[in-house]
Amino acid sequence: MSLLASAADAAYACVRPLVHATDGEAAHNLTLNALQPLPRARRALTSPALATELAGIAFPNPVGLAPGFDKDARVAHAMPHFGFGFVEVGTLTPLPQAGNPRPRLFRLVEDGAVINRMGFNNGGQAAAAERIACLRRYGLAVPLGINIGANKDSADRIADYAKGTAAMAPLADYLTVNISSPNTPGLRALQDKGALEALLDGVAASQGDAAKPVFLKVAPDLEPADIDDIVAVALDKGLAAVIVSNTTIERPPLASRHADEAGGLSGAPLAALALQRLKDFRTASGGALPLVGVGGIATAEQAWERIRAGASLVQIYSAMVFEGPGLAGRIARGLERLAARDGFAKVSDAVGTEG
């Protein structure tokens, strides 16, 4: 882990009580404001054991930043300082939108969880494209994924994804089609087989000459038949990977006073459900479909469990609220140790070896 990440962790430990006493969204914006002036990271945390390849993309290590943290691509340049092996920005919509009314982000400290109903708030794809183009001119230390969505009031959501593909794919190492947020009414209906086929056809037709790998982000709140349909479509359309999973609308027993807030639940209570859905997708695809594991990962052991269950990559976000900004580096180094412990020369050799 870098000296910057270590210093940031130490500082965060001191100010965490104050941060947790602040409105969640305000604290998040303060964090972005603090990170934005940092210099561009020139190297990534990596080693021969950590280096991973997926969809023809070389990842220095398999621990990525999930979307939602850096919606508008303001701090992607700085995140490799903290150990991330890739960064996914967004969700970005064709037009800027304010999102849902505040308050819309809640820390459930007692549960190690977060509930959000942000509603794809972002400054729009055009503004983000300018920032990303600038980043590309100077170089990025890690692969960059761009997560796209539809505007809430769009009359044609499939057309929105086509627009997003045309605008953002040329700037991305991979493109994520997000149809799994619970905070845009009707969006998850695009996971239905017929709608998903039409959506992915529209995305493919909008790629242009330099097509980029397409990842699909799905919800954890799926029935077995839904998983079978999504896997069949993903394989038929040649998707590069499926990201399992987004936040859940389910409510396991929670201790926080915010437990009944509407929105998507992430963090520790999501871990078991997200792991099970990852296993379900692995089983349904027979290992033929690359997977990215996300949801409730806070330790190297949990990340290792996802990898052994079939994830080629993992992503984190909510756990940083409780564990500090250096978490990605700690997980990556922990994965290296766990691979050696279990007799694997590389972390990627362990993908899908459970059972």
Short mmCIF file of N, CA and C in Angstrom, two decimals, residues 218-320:
data_model
loop_
_atom_site.label_atom_id
_atom_site.label_comp_id
_atom_site.label_asym_id
_atom_site.label_seq_id
_atom_site.Cartn_x
_atom_site.Cartn_y
_atom_site.Cartn_z
N VAL A 218 -26.24 -6.65 -13.03
CA VAL A 218 -27.55 -7.20 -12.71
C VAL A 218 -27.86 -7.03 -11.23
N ALA A 219 -29.13 -7.19 -10.91
CA ALA A 219 -29.60 -7.08 -9.53
C ALA A 219 -29.43 -8.42 -8.81
N PRO A 220 -29.33 -8.40 -7.48
CA PRO A 220 -29.31 -9.66 -6.73
C PRO A 220 -30.69 -10.25 -6.53
N ASP A 221 -31.72 -9.46 -6.76
CA ASP A 221 -33.10 -9.87 -6.48
C ASP A 221 -33.70 -10.56 -7.70
N LEU A 222 -33.13 -11.70 -8.07
CA LEU A 222 -33.52 -12.41 -9.27
C LEU A 222 -33.99 -13.83 -8.92
N GLU A 223 -34.94 -14.32 -9.70
CA GLU A 223 -35.39 -15.70 -9.57
C GLU A 223 -34.53 -16.60 -10.46
N PRO A 224 -34.50 -17.91 -10.19
CA PRO A 224 -33.69 -18.80 -11.02
C PRO A 224 -33.98 -18.69 -12.51
N ALA A 225 -35.25 -18.56 -12.88
CA ALA A 225 -35.58 -18.43 -14.31
C ALA A 225 -35.00 -17.16 -14.91
N ASP A 226 -34.98 -16.07 -14.11
CA ASP A 226 -34.39 -14.83 -14.58
C ASP A 226 -32.90 -15.02 -14.87
N ILE A 227 -32.21 -15.71 -13.97
CA ILE A 227 -30.78 -15.94 -14.14
C ILE A 227 -30.51 -16.76 -15.39
N ASP A 228 -31.29 -17.80 -15.61
CA ASP A 228 -31.12 -18.63 -16.81
C ASP A 228 -31.31 -17.79 -18.07
N ASP A 229 -32.32 -16.94 -18.07
CA ASP A 229 -32.58 -16.10 -19.25
C ASP A 229 -31.44 -15.11 -19.49
N ILE A 230 -30.97 -14.47 -18.43
CA ILE A 230 -29.89 -13.49 -18.58
C ILE A 230 -28.62 -14.16 -19.08
N VAL A 231 -28.30 -15.33 -18.54
CA VAL A 231 -27.12 -16.06 -18.99
C VAL A 231 -27.24 -16.43 -20.46
N ALA A 232 -28.41 -16.91 -20.86
CA ALA A 232 -28.60 -17.30 -22.26
C ALA A 232 -28.42 -16.11 -23.19
N VAL A 233 -29.00 -14.97 -22.83
CA VAL A 233 -28.86 -13.77 -23.66
C VAL A 233 -27.41 -13.29 -23.65
N ALA A 234 -26.78 -13.28 -22.51
CA ALA A 234 -25.40 -12.80 -22.41
C ALA A 234 -24.46 -13.63 -23.28
N LEU A 235 -24.63 -14.93 -23.26
CA LEU A 235 -23.79 -15.79 -24.08
C LEU A 235 -24.10 -15.60 -25.57
N ASP A 236 -25.38 -15.50 -25.89
CA ASP A 236 -25.78 -15.33 -27.29
C ASP A 236 -25.28 -14.01 -27.86
N LYS A 237 -25.28 -12.96 -27.04
CA LYS A 237 -24.88 -11.63 -27.53
C LYS A 237 -23.38 -11.37 -27.35
N GLY A 238 -22.66 -12.32 -26.80
CA GLY A 238 -21.23 -12.18 -26.68
C GLY A 238 -20.77 -11.16 -25.66
N LEU A 239 -21.51 -11.03 -24.55
CA LEU A 239 -21.09 -10.10 -23.51
C LEU A 239 -19.75 -10.54 -22.93
N ALA A 240 -18.95 -9.55 -22.52
CA ALA A 240 -17.63 -9.84 -21.98
C ALA A 240 -17.71 -10.34 -20.55
N ALA A 241 -18.69 -9.88 -19.77
CA ALA A 241 -18.81 -10.28 -18.37
C ALA A 241 -20.15 -9.83 -17.83
N VAL A 242 -20.57 -10.45 -16.73
CA VAL A 242 -21.73 -10.01 -15.97
C VAL A 242 -21.24 -9.62 -14.58
N ILE A 243 -21.68 -8.45 -14.10
CA ILE A 243 -21.32 -7.95 -12.78
C ILE A 243 -22.44 -8.32 -11.82
N VAL A 244 -22.10 -9.11 -10.81
CA VAL A 244 -23.07 -9.63 -9.84
C VAL A 244 -22.65 -9.17 -8.44
N SER A 245 -23.30 -8.16 -7.83
CA SER A 245 -24.57 -7.61 -8.24
C SER A 245 -24.68 -6.17 -7.74
N ASN A 246 -25.79 -5.56 -8.08
CA ASN A 246 -26.11 -4.22 -7.58
C ASN A 246 -26.69 -4.33 -6.17
N THR A 247 -27.24 -3.23 -5.68
CA THR A 247 -27.84 -3.21 -4.35
C THR A 247 -29.14 -4.02 -4.34
N THR A 248 -29.60 -4.36 -3.14
CA THR A 248 -30.82 -5.16 -3.00
C THR A 248 -31.96 -4.34 -2.41
N ILE A 249 -33.18 -4.69 -2.80
CA ILE A 249 -34.36 -4.09 -2.20
C ILE A 249 -34.86 -4.94 -1.03
N GLU A 250 -34.23 -6.09 -0.83
CA GLU A 250 -34.58 -6.93 0.32
C GLU A 250 -34.11 -6.27 1.61
N ARG A 251 -34.73 -6.61 2.71
CA ARG A 251 -34.35 -6.06 4.01
C ARG A 251 -34.18 -7.18 5.03
N PRO A 252 -32.95 -7.68 5.17
CA PRO A 252 -32.69 -8.61 6.26
C PRO A 252 -32.81 -7.87 7.58
N PRO A 253 -32.79 -8.55 8.71
CA PRO A 253 -32.86 -7.84 10.00
C PRO A 253 -31.71 -6.83 10.13
N LEU A 254 -32.07 -5.59 10.45
CA LEU A 254 -31.09 -4.50 10.56
C LEU A 254 -31.30 -3.78 11.88
N ALA A 255 -30.20 -3.25 12.45
CA ALA A 255 -30.27 -2.59 13.75
C ALA A 255 -30.44 -1.08 13.66
N SER A 256 -30.05 -0.49 12.54
CA SER A 256 -30.03 0.96 12.42
C SER A 256 -31.43 1.57 12.38
N ARG A 257 -31.53 2.80 12.83
CA ARG A 257 -32.79 3.53 12.75
C ARG A 257 -33.16 3.86 11.31
N HIS A 258 -32.19 3.72 10.38
CA HIS A 258 -32.47 3.98 8.97
C HIS A 258 -32.92 2.73 8.22
N ALA A 259 -33.15 1.64 8.93
CA ALA A 259 -33.42 0.35 8.28
C ALA A 259 -34.61 0.39 7.34
N ASP A 260 -35.59 1.23 7.61
CA ASP A 260 -36.81 1.25 6.80
C ASP A 260 -36.78 2.27 5.67
N GLU A 261 -35.64 2.92 5.47
CA GLU A 261 -35.54 3.86 4.36
C GLU A 261 -35.66 3.12 3.03
N ALA A 262 -36.33 3.74 2.07
CA ALA A 262 -36.45 3.15 0.74
C ALA A 262 -35.13 3.29 -0.01
N GLY A 263 -34.88 2.35 -0.91
CA GLY A 263 -33.68 2.42 -1.73
C GLY A 263 -32.96 1.09 -1.76
N GLY A 264 -31.77 1.10 -2.32
CA GLY A 264 -30.96 -0.10 -2.43
C GLY A 264 -30.02 -0.24 -1.25
N LEU A 265 -29.96 -1.44 -0.69
CA LEU A 265 -29.11 -1.74 0.45
C LEU A 265 -27.80 -2.33 -0.04
N SER A 266 -26.69 -1.79 0.47
CA SER A 266 -25.36 -2.33 0.16
C SER A 266 -24.58 -2.51 1.44
N GLY A 267 -23.37 -3.03 1.33
CA GLY A 267 -22.54 -3.26 2.50
C GLY A 267 -22.69 -4.66 3.05
N ALA A 268 -22.32 -4.83 4.33
CA ALA A 268 -22.22 -6.16 4.94
C ALA A 268 -23.48 -7.01 4.80
N PRO A 269 -24.70 -6.47 4.97
CA PRO A 269 -25.88 -7.34 4.86
C PRO A 269 -26.13 -7.91 3.47
N LEU A 270 -25.48 -7.34 2.46
CA LEU A 270 -25.65 -7.82 1.09
C LEU A 270 -24.71 -8.98 0.77
N ALA A 271 -23.69 -9.20 1.59
CA ALA A 271 -22.61 -10.12 1.23
C ALA A 271 -23.10 -11.53 0.90
N ALA A 272 -23.90 -12.11 1.76
CA ALA A 272 -24.34 -13.49 1.54
C ALA A 272 -25.19 -13.63 0.28
N LEU A 273 -26.10 -12.67 0.08
CA LEU A 273 -26.96 -12.72 -1.10
C LEU A 273 -26.15 -12.54 -2.38
N ALA A 274 -25.23 -11.58 -2.39
CA ALA A 274 -24.42 -11.34 -3.59
C ALA A 274 -23.53 -12.55 -3.90
N LEU A 275 -22.98 -13.18 -2.87
CA LEU A 275 -22.16 -14.38 -3.08
C LEU A 275 -23.01 -15.50 -3.67
N GLN A 276 -24.21 -15.70 -3.15
CA GLN A 276 -25.07 -16.76 -3.66
C GLN A 276 -25.45 -16.50 -5.11
N ARG A 277 -25.74 -15.24 -5.45
CA ARG A 277 -26.10 -14.94 -6.84
C ARG A 277 -24.90 -15.16 -7.77
N LEU A 278 -23.72 -14.86 -7.30
CA LEU A 278 -22.52 -15.14 -8.10
C LEU A 278 -22.42 -16.63 -8.38
N LYS A 279 -22.62 -17.44 -7.35
CA LYS A 279 -22.58 -18.89 -7.54
C LYS A 279 -23.67 -19.35 -8.50
N ASP A 280 -24.86 -18.72 -8.39
CA ASP A 280 -25.96 -19.09 -9.28
C ASP A 280 -25.61 -18.80 -10.73
N PHE A 281 -25.00 -17.65 -10.99
CA PHE A 281 -24.62 -17.31 -12.37
C PHE A 281 -23.51 -18.23 -12.87
N ARG A 282 -22.59 -18.59 -12.00
CA ARG A 282 -21.54 -19.53 -12.37
C ARG A 282 -22.13 -20.87 -12.76
N THR A 283 -23.05 -21.36 -11.96
CA THR A 283 -23.69 -22.64 -12.24
C THR A 283 -24.50 -22.59 -13.53
N ALA A 284 -25.28 -21.51 -13.68
CA ALA A 284 -26.15 -21.39 -14.86
C ALA A 284 -25.35 -21.32 -16.15
N SER A 285 -24.16 -20.72 -16.08
CA SER A 285 -23.36 -20.55 -17.30
C SER A 285 -22.35 -21.67 -17.49
N GLY A 286 -22.25 -22.57 -16.49
CA GLY A 286 -21.25 -23.63 -16.59
C GLY A 286 -19.83 -23.10 -16.66
N GLY A 287 -19.63 -21.90 -16.12
CA GLY A 287 -18.31 -21.30 -16.14
C GLY A 287 -17.94 -20.64 -17.46
N ALA A 288 -18.89 -20.60 -18.41
CA ALA A 288 -18.59 -20.04 -19.73
C ALA A 288 -18.68 -18.53 -19.77
N LEU A 289 -19.26 -17.91 -18.74
CA LEU A 289 -19.49 -16.47 -18.73
C LEU A 289 -18.63 -15.83 -17.64
N PRO A 290 -17.68 -14.98 -18.00
CA PRO A 290 -16.88 -14.30 -16.97
C PRO A 290 -17.75 -13.46 -16.05
N LEU A 291 -17.36 -13.43 -14.77
CA LEU A 291 -18.15 -12.74 -13.75
C LEU A 291 -17.29 -11.77 -12.97
N VAL A 292 -17.94 -10.70 -12.49
CA VAL A 292 -17.32 -9.74 -11.58
C VAL A 292 -18.13 -9.76 -10.30
N GLY A 293 -17.47 -9.95 -9.17
CA GLY A 293 -18.16 -10.04 -7.89
C GLY A 293 -18.16 -8.72 -7.15
N VAL A 294 -19.34 -8.30 -6.70
CA VAL A 294 -19.46 -7.05 -5.95
C VAL A 294 -20.64 -7.17 -5.00
N GLY A 295 -20.52 -6.50 -3.86
CA GLY A 295 -21.61 -6.50 -2.88
C GLY A 295 -21.17 -7.05 -1.54
N GLY A 296 -20.91 -6.17 -0.59
CA GLY A 296 -20.60 -6.60 0.76
C GLY A 296 -19.18 -7.08 0.98
N ILE A 297 -18.27 -6.80 0.08
CA ILE A 297 -16.88 -7.23 0.23
C ILE A 297 -16.12 -6.21 1.06
N ALA A 298 -15.56 -6.66 2.19
CA ALA A 298 -14.85 -5.75 3.09
C ALA A 298 -13.50 -6.29 3.52
N THR A 299 -13.18 -7.54 3.15
CA THR A 299 -11.92 -8.15 3.56
C THR A 299 -11.33 -8.94 2.39
N ALA A 300 -10.04 -9.25 2.50
CA ALA A 300 -9.40 -10.08 1.49
C ALA A 300 -10.03 -11.47 1.46
N GLU A 301 -10.40 -11.98 2.64
CA GLU A 301 -11.02 -13.30 2.69
C GLU A 301 -12.34 -13.33 1.93
N GLN A 302 -13.13 -12.28 2.06
CA GLN A 302 -14.39 -12.22 1.32
C GLN A 302 -14.15 -12.10 -0.18
N ALA A 303 -13.16 -11.32 -0.57
CA ALA A 303 -12.82 -11.20 -1.99
C ALA A 303 -12.33 -12.54 -2.53
N TRP A 304 -11.53 -13.24 -1.74
CA TRP A 304 -11.02 -14.55 -2.14
C TRP A 304 -12.16 -15.55 -2.32
N GLU A 305 -13.15 -15.47 -1.44
CA GLU A 305 -14.32 -16.34 -1.56
C GLU A 305 -15.06 -16.09 -2.87
N ARG A 306 -15.18 -14.82 -3.27
CA ARG A 306 -15.83 -14.51 -4.55
C ARG A 306 -15.01 -15.07 -5.72
N ILE A 307 -13.71 -14.93 -5.64
CA ILE A 307 -12.86 -15.41 -6.72
C ILE A 307 -12.94 -16.93 -6.83
N ARG A 308 -12.86 -17.61 -5.70
CA ARG A 308 -12.98 -19.07 -5.72
C ARG A 308 -14.36 -19.50 -6.23
N ALA A 309 -15.38 -18.64 -6.02
CA ALA A 309 -16.74 -18.95 -6.48
C ALA A 309 -16.96 -18.61 -7.95
N GLY A 310 -15.99 -17.95 -8.59
CA GLY A 310 -16.12 -17.70 -10.02
C GLY A 310 -15.88 -16.30 -10.50
N ALA A 311 -15.57 -15.36 -9.61
CA ALA A 311 -15.35 -13.98 -10.04
C ALA A 311 -13.92 -13.79 -10.53
N SER A 312 -13.77 -13.24 -11.72
CA SER A 312 -12.44 -12.90 -12.22
C SER A 312 -11.93 -11.60 -11.61
N LEU A 313 -12.86 -10.70 -11.29
CA LEU A 313 -12.56 -9.42 -10.67
C LEU A 313 -13.55 -9.19 -9.54
N VAL A 314 -13.20 -8.29 -8.62
CA VAL A 314 -14.14 -7.86 -7.59
C VAL A 314 -14.15 -6.34 -7.54
N GLN A 315 -15.21 -5.79 -6.99
CA GLN A 315 -15.33 -4.34 -6.81
C GLN A 315 -15.79 -4.04 -5.39
N ILE A 316 -15.35 -2.88 -4.88
CA ILE A 316 -15.78 -2.43 -3.55
C ILE A 316 -16.21 -0.98 -3.62
N TYR A 317 -17.01 -0.57 -2.64
CA TYR A 317 -17.38 0.83 -2.46
C TYR A 317 -17.85 1.06 -1.03
N SER A 318 -19.00 0.50 -0.66
CA SER A 318 -19.60 0.82 0.64
C SER A 318 -18.66 0.52 1.80
N ALA A 319 -17.88 -0.54 1.71
CA ALA A 319 -17.00 -0.90 2.83
C ALA A 319 -15.99 0.19 3.14
N MET A 320 -15.64 1.01 2.16
CA MET A 320 -14.67 2.09 2.42
C MET A 320 -15.23 3.10 3.41
#
